[in-house]
XYZ file of C-alpha atoms in Angstrom:
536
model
C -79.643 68.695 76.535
C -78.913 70.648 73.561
C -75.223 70.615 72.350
C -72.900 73.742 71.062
C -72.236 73.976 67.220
C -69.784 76.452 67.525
C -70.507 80.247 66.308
C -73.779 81.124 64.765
C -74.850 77.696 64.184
C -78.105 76.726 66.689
C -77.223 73.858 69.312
C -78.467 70.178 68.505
C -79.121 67.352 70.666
C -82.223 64.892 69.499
C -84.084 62.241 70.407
C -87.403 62.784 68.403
C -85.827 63.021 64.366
C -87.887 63.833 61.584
C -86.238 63.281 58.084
C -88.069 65.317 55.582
C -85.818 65.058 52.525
C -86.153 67.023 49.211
C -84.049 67.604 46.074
C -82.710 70.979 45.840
C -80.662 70.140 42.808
C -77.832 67.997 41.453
C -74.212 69.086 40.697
C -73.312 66.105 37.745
C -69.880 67.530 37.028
C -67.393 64.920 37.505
C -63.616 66.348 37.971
C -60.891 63.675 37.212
C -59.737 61.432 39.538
C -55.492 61.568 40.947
C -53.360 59.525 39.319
C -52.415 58.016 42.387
C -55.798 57.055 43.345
C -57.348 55.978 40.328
C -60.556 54.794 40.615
C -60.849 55.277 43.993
C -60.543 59.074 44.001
C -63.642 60.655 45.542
C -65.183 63.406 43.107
C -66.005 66.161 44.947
C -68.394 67.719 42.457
C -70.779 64.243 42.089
C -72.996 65.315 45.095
C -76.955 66.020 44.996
C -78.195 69.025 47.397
C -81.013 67.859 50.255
C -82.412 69.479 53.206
C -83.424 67.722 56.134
C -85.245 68.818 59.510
C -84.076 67.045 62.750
C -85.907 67.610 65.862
C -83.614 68.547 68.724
C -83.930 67.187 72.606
C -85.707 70.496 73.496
C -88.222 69.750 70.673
C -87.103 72.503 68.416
C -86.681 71.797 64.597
C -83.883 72.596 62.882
C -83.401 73.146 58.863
C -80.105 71.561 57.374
C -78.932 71.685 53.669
C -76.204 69.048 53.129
C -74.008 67.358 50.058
C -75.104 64.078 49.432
C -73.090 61.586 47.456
C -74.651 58.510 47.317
C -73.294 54.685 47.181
C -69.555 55.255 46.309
C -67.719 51.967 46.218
C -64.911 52.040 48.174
C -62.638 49.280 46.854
C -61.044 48.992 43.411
C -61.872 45.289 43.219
C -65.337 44.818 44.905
C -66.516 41.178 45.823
C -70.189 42.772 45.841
C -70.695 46.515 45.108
C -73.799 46.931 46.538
C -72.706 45.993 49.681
C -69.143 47.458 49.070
C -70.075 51.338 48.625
C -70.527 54.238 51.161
C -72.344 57.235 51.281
C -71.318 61.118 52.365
C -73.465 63.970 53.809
C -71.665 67.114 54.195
C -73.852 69.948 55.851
C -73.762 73.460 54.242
C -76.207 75.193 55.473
C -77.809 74.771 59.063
C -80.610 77.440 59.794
C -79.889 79.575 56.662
C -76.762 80.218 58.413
C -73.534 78.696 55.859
C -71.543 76.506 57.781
C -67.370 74.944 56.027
C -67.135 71.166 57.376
C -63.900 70.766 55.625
C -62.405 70.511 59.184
C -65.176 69.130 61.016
C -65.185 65.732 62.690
C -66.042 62.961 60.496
C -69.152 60.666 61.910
C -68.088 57.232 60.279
C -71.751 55.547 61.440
C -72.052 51.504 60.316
C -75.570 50.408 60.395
C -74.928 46.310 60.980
C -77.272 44.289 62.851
C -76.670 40.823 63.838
C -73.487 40.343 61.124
C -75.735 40.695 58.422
C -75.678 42.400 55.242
C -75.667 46.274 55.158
C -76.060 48.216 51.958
C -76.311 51.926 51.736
C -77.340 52.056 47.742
C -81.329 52.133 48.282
C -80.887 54.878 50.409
C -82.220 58.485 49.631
C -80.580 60.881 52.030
C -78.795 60.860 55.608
C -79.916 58.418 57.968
C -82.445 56.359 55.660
C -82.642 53.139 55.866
C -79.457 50.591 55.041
C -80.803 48.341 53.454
C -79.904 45.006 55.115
C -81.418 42.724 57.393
C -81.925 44.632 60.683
C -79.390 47.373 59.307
C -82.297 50.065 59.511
C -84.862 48.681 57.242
C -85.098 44.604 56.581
C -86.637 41.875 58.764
C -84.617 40.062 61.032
C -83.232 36.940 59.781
C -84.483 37.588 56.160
C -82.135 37.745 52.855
C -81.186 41.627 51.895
C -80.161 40.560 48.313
C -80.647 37.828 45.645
C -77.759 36.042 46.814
C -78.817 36.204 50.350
C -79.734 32.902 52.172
C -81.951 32.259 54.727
C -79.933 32.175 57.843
C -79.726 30.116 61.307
C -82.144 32.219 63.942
C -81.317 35.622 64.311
C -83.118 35.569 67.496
C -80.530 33.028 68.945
C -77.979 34.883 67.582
C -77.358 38.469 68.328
C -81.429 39.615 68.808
C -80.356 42.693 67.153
C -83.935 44.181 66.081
C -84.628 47.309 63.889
C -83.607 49.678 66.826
C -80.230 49.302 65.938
C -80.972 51.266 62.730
C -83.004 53.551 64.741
C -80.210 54.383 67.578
C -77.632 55.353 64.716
C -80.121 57.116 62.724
C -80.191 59.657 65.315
C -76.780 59.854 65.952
C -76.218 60.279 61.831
C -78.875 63.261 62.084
C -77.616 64.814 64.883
C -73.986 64.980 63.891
C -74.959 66.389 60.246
C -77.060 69.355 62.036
C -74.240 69.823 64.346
C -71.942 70.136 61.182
C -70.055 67.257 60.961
C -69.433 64.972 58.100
C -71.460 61.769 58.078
C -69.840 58.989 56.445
C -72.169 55.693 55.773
C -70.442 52.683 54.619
C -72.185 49.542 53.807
C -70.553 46.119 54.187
C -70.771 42.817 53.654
C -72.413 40.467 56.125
C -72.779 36.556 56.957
C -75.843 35.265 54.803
C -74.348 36.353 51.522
C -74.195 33.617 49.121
C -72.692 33.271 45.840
C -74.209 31.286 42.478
C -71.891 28.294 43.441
C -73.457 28.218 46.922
C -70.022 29.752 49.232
C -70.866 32.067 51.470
C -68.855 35.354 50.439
C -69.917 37.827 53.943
C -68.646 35.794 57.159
C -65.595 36.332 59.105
C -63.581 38.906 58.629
C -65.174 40.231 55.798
C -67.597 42.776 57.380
C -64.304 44.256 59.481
C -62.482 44.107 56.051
C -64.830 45.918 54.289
C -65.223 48.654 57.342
C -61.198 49.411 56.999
C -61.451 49.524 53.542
C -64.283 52.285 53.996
C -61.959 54.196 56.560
C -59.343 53.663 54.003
C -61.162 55.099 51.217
C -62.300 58.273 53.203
C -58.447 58.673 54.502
C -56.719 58.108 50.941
C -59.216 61.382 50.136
C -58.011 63.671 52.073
C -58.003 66.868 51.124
C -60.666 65.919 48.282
C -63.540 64.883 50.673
C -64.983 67.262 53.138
C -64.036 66.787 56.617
C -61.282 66.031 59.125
C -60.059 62.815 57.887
C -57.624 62.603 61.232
C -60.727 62.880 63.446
C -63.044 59.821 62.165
C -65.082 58.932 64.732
C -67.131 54.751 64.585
C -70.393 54.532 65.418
C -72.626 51.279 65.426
C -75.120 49.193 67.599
C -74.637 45.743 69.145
C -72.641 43.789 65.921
C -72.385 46.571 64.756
C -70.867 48.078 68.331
C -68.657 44.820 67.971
C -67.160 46.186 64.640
C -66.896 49.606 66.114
C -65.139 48.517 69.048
C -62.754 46.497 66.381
C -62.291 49.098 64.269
C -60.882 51.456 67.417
C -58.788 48.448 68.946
C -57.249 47.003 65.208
C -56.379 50.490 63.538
C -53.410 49.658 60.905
C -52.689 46.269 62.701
C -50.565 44.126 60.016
C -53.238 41.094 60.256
C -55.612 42.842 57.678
C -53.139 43.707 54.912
C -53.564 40.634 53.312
C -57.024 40.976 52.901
C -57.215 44.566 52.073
C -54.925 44.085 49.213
C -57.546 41.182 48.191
C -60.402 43.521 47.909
C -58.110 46.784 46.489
C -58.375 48.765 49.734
C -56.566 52.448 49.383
C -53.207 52.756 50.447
C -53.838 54.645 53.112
C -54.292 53.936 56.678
C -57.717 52.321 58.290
C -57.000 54.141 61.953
C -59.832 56.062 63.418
C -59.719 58.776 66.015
C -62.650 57.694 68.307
C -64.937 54.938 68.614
C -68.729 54.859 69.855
C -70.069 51.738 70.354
C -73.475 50.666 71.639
C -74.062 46.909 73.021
C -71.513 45.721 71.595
C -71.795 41.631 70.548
C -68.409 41.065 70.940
C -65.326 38.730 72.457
C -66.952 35.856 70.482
C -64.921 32.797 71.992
C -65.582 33.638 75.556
C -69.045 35.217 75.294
C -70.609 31.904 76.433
C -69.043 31.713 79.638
C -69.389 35.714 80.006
C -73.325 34.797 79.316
C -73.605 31.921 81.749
C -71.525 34.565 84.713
C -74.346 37.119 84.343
C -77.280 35.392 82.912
C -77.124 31.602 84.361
C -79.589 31.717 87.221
C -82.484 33.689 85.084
C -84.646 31.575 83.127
C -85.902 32.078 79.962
C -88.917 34.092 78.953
C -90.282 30.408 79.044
C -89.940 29.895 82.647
C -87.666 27.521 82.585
C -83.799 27.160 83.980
C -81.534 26.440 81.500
C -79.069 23.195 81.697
C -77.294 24.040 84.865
C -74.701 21.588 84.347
C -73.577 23.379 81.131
C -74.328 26.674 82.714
C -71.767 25.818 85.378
C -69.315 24.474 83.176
C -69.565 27.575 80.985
C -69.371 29.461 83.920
C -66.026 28.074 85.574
C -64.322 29.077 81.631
C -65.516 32.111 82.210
C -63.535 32.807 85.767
C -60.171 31.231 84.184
C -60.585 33.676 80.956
C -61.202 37.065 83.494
C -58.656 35.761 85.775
C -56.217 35.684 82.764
C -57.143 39.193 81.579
C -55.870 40.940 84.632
C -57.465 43.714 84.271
C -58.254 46.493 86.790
C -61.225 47.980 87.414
C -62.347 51.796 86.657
C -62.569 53.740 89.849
C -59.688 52.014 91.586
C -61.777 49.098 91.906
C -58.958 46.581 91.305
C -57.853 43.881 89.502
C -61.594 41.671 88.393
C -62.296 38.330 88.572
C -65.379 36.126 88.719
C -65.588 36.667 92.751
C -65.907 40.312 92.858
C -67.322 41.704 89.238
C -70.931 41.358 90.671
C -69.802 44.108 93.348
C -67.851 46.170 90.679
C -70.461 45.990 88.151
C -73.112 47.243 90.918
C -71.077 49.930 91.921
C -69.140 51.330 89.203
C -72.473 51.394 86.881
C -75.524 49.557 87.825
C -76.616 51.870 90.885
C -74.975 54.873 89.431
C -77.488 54.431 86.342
C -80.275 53.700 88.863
C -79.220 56.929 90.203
C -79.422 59.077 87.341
C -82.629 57.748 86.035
C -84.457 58.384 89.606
C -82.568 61.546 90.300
C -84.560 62.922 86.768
C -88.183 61.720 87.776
C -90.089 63.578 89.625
C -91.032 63.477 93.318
C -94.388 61.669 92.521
C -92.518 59.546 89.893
C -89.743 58.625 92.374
C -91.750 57.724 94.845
C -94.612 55.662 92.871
C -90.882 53.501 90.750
C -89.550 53.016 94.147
C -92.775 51.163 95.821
C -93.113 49.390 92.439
C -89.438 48.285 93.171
C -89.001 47.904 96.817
C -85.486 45.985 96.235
C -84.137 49.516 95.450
C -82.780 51.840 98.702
C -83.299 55.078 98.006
C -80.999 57.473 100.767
C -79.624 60.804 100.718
C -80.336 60.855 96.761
C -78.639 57.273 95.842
C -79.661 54.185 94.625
C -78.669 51.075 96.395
C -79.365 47.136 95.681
C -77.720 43.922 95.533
C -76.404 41.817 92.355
C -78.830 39.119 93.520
C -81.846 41.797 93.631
C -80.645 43.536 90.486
C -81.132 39.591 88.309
C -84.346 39.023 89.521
C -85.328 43.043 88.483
C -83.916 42.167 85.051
C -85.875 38.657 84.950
C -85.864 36.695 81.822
C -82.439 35.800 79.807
C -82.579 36.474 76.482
C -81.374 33.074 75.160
C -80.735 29.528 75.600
C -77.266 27.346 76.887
C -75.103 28.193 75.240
C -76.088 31.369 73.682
C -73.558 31.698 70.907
C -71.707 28.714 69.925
C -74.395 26.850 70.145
C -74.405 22.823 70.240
C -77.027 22.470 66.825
C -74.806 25.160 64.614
C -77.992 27.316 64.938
C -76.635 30.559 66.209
C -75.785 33.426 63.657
C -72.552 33.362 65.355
C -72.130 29.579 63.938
C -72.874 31.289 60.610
C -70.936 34.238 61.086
C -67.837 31.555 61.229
C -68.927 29.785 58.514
C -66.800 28.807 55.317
C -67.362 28.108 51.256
C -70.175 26.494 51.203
C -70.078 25.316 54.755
C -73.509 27.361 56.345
C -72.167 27.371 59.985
C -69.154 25.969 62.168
C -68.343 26.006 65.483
C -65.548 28.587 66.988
C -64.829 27.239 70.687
C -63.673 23.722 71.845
C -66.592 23.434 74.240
C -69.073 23.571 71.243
C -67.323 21.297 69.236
C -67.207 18.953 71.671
C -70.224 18.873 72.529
C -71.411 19.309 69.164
C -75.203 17.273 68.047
C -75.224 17.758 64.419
C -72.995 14.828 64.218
C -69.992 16.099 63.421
C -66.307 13.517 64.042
C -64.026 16.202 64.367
C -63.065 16.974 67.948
C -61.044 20.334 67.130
C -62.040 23.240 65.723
C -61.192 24.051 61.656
C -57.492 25.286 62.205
C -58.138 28.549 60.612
C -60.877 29.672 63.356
C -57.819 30.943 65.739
C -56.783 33.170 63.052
C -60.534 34.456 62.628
C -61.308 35.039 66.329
C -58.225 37.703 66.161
C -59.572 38.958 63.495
C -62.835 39.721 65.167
C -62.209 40.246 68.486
C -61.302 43.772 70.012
C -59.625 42.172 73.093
C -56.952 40.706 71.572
C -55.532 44.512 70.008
C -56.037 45.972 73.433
C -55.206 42.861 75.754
C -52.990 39.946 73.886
C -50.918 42.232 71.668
C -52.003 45.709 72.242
C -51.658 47.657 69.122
C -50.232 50.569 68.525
C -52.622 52.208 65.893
C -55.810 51.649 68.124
C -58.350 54.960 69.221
C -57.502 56.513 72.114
C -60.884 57.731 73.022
C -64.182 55.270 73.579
C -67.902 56.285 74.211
C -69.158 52.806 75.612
C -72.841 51.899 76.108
C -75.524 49.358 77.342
C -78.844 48.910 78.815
C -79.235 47.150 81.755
C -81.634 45.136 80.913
C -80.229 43.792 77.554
C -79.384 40.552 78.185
C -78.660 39.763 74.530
C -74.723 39.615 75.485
C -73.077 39.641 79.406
C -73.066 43.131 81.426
C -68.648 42.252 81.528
C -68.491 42.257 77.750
C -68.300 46.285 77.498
C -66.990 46.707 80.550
C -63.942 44.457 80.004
C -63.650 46.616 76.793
C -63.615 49.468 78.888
C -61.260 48.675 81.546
C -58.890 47.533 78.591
C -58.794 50.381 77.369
C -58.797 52.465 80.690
C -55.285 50.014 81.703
C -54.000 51.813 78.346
C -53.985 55.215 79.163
C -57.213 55.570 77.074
C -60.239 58.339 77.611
C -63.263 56.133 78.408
C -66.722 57.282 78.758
C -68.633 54.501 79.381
C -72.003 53.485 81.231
C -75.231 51.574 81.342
C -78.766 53.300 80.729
C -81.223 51.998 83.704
C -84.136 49.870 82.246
C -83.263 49.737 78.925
C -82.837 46.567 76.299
C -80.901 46.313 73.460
C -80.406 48.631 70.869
C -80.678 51.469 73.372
C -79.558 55.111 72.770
C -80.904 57.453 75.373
C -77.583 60.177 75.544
C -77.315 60.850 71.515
C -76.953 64.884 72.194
C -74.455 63.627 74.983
C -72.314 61.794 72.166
C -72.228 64.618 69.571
C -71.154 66.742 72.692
C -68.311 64.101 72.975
C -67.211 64.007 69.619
C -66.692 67.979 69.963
C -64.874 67.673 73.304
C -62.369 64.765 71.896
C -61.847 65.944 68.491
C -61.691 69.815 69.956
C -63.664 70.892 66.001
C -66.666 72.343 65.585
C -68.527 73.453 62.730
C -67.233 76.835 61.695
C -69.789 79.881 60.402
C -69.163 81.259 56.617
């Protein structure tokens, strides 16, 4: 599905992207920076010209000349300015035809995998690669910098893989040919380690650093292209997690004190829309979430997990939903452990089935449904049971328990780390239960504080703030069983019990990292922002 541009710019909707960058010329004028703003004022004239090609859904190419400013830090006093810097694409030119993006929606498009590091300063145009470990370009698990460290398994940990640069890529390409402003920012991430051995990227800094981005670009207004009142997140599994926290913590009074730490803007960090894809996300209760969904599966191994933890996980999990009260989309009702199989199956699982046979052919239909016979096809809908739907899914992802894990060997663990301390554990179960030898029995008394800090739930459930987005494109595959089906849903009925806009569902067969709607999404960001790229 193509998407509209707005006047006498072509429509743009991709899947297949080709990035075929050149150097048209470089503008090296620098104007002076406000007084006000100092070294954080954004110099409009600093910008080399590119043009790109992106291929859209209906396979046709499209030409785009853009404004590219390249690894801008965003703070006045950086911790690590490689990691600390964004970059800008402003389209002027789409088709030969001149398009003015000083109004157009902002695209504000994180590339973080797995809470690792994500730096924008190697790349060479829109879209390229970020960098970091699994941010678009690095090996999972493996140092992005000198000061990197090796970390605990990213595997066990979020089993974000290069995809998640992939599925943003296209978003970041799409958006610039549909003539919005695409904002990159790099941040910091949990392997980062200093000469004196602390650990400078865990908890909250990657969310810190994201608000000072949003900041930056909002302090500019007026002086960078673009809508700065219409910035729209964007980012895949952690990096959906920091999306999703970005839409649900906008201006809350928690982050000042760091901000000021790192000389964020003066400005505020609130964005108008969030996108997030898989997001890894509600941290302290994802184990039990895990065990709900996942427990009976076994791993790609063939073997069952602990049961006895798996049920133990499992009963947390019912207290923690039961505490939420939250109400299903649809009129479902309020959900609990008893009845989300049933509301996951019908508000999204065989809706998704639907859609994906409804597209196939006859022929195709008919030779997917005798390969799955647990499916009911009738009258043009797709019917199955929860029970049916686990074994179609098959093998869980990871091991009991899949994020605070007993050994300290998840990259959660090391996302919670501290100074020099590699990883820690951020729930009571995992402490106690701990077999790395550890005597305490609690939890360090600042991981409370942290777990507010990164978890969306608490702006939209616990204290729901004020300054959060109102509108949220929400997405999964359901067959990613790298985090529980209810983690984006409870999102979204959060949200929903707001007064929110939520567009949110699951793409049939698909893992992690997925992104199968991109031309969809840009189409969003046009209907929720109400801009669109406007012809010279």
């Amino acid at each position: 599905m193509g998407i509209g541009a707005g006047a006498g710019v072509a429509a743009v909707g991709g899947l297949a992207l080709s990035a075929q960058a050149s150097a048209d010329g470089t503008s090296a004028s620098s104007s002076s920076g406000s007084d006000s703003l100092g070294s954080l004022a954004f110099d409009p004239d600093a910008y080399t010209e590119l043009t790109t090609t992106v291929t859209d859904t209906e396979g046709t190419e499209h030409s785009v000349t853009y404004h590219f400013w390249k690894a801008i830090t965003y703070v006045a006093k950086p911790v690590d300015e490689k990691y600390q810097s964004l970059n800008v694409s402003v389209p002027v030119k789409i088709d030969g035809t001149a398009v003015d993006a000083s109004d157009a929606p902002i695209l504000f498009a994180n590339s973080v995998g797995g809470y690792m590091p994500s730096s924008v300063a190697d790349a060479t145009g829109v879209g390229g690669p970020a960098g970091g470990p699994m941010g678009g370009g690095g090996a999972p698990g493996g140092p992005s910098a000198p000061t990197a460290s090796p970390s605990p398994s990213a595997s066990n940990a979020t089993g974000d893989t290069n995809a998640t640069g992939g599925a943003l890529n296209t978003n970041q390409l799409l958006a610039l040919a549909a003539g919005y402003v695409v904002v990159e920012p790099g941040a910091r991430g949990r392997t980062l380690k200093n000469s004196a051995g602390e650990y400078y990227g865990v908890a909250p800094a990657a969310i810190v650093d994201l608000k000072a981005a949003v900041r930056y670009v909002r302090a500019n207004k007026g002086r960078i292209p673009g809508d700065t009142d219409r910035i729209v997140s964007a980012g895949t599994s952690a990096g959906g997690a920091l999306s999703s926290l970005l839409g649900a913590s906008g201006d809350s009074p928690l982050y000042a004190p760091y901000l000021k730490e790192i000389g964020a803007a003066d400005a505020s960090e609130a964005i108008f829309a969030t996108g997030a894809w898989c997001p890894i996300t509600d941290l302290e209760h994802a184990d039990g979430a895990y065990e709900w969904n996942w427990g009976a599966n076994a791993t790609s191994a063939g073997a069952a997990v602990d049961q006895s933890v798996s049920k133990e996980l499992r009963a947390q999990f019912a207290e923690y939903q039961a505490a939420l009260k939250l109400k299903g989309l649809g009129g479902f009702g309020t959900l609990n452990a008893r009845n989300y199989d049933a509301y996951l199956v019908k508000q999204y699982l065989e809706p998704s089935a639907t859609a994906h046979l409804a597209a196939l052919s006859d022929a195709a239909r008919a030779t997917y449904l005798a390969a799955h016979p647990f499916i009911t096809w009738k009258n043009g809908r797709a019917s199955f049971s929860w029970a049916d739907f686990l074994t179609h899914v098959g093998a869980r992802k990871k091991n009991v328990p899949a994020f605070d894990a007993f050994d300290l060997s998840s990259g959660e663990n090391n996302e919670f780390g501290k100074g020099t301390t590699l990883a820690r554990h951020f729930t009571a179960y995992g402490q106690k239960n701990d077999t790395t030898g550890l005597t305490a029995k609690r939890v360090d008394g600042d991981i409370p504080e942290l777990l507010r800090l990164m978890n969306p739930m608490y702006h939209l459930v616990d204290k729901p703030n004020a300054g959060r987005s109102r509108h949220w494109w929400i997405r999964l595959g359901t067959k990613d069983s790298d985090t529980s089906l209810t983690v984006s849903a409870n999102i979204a009925a959060a949200a929903h019990g707001l007064g929110d806009d939520v567009n949110h569902l699951y793409y049939w067969d698909q893992g992690h990292g997925a992104n199968t709607d991109p031309g969809d999404f840009i189409q969003w960001i046009a209907k929720v922002t109400g801009r669109k790229a406007r012809r010279k």
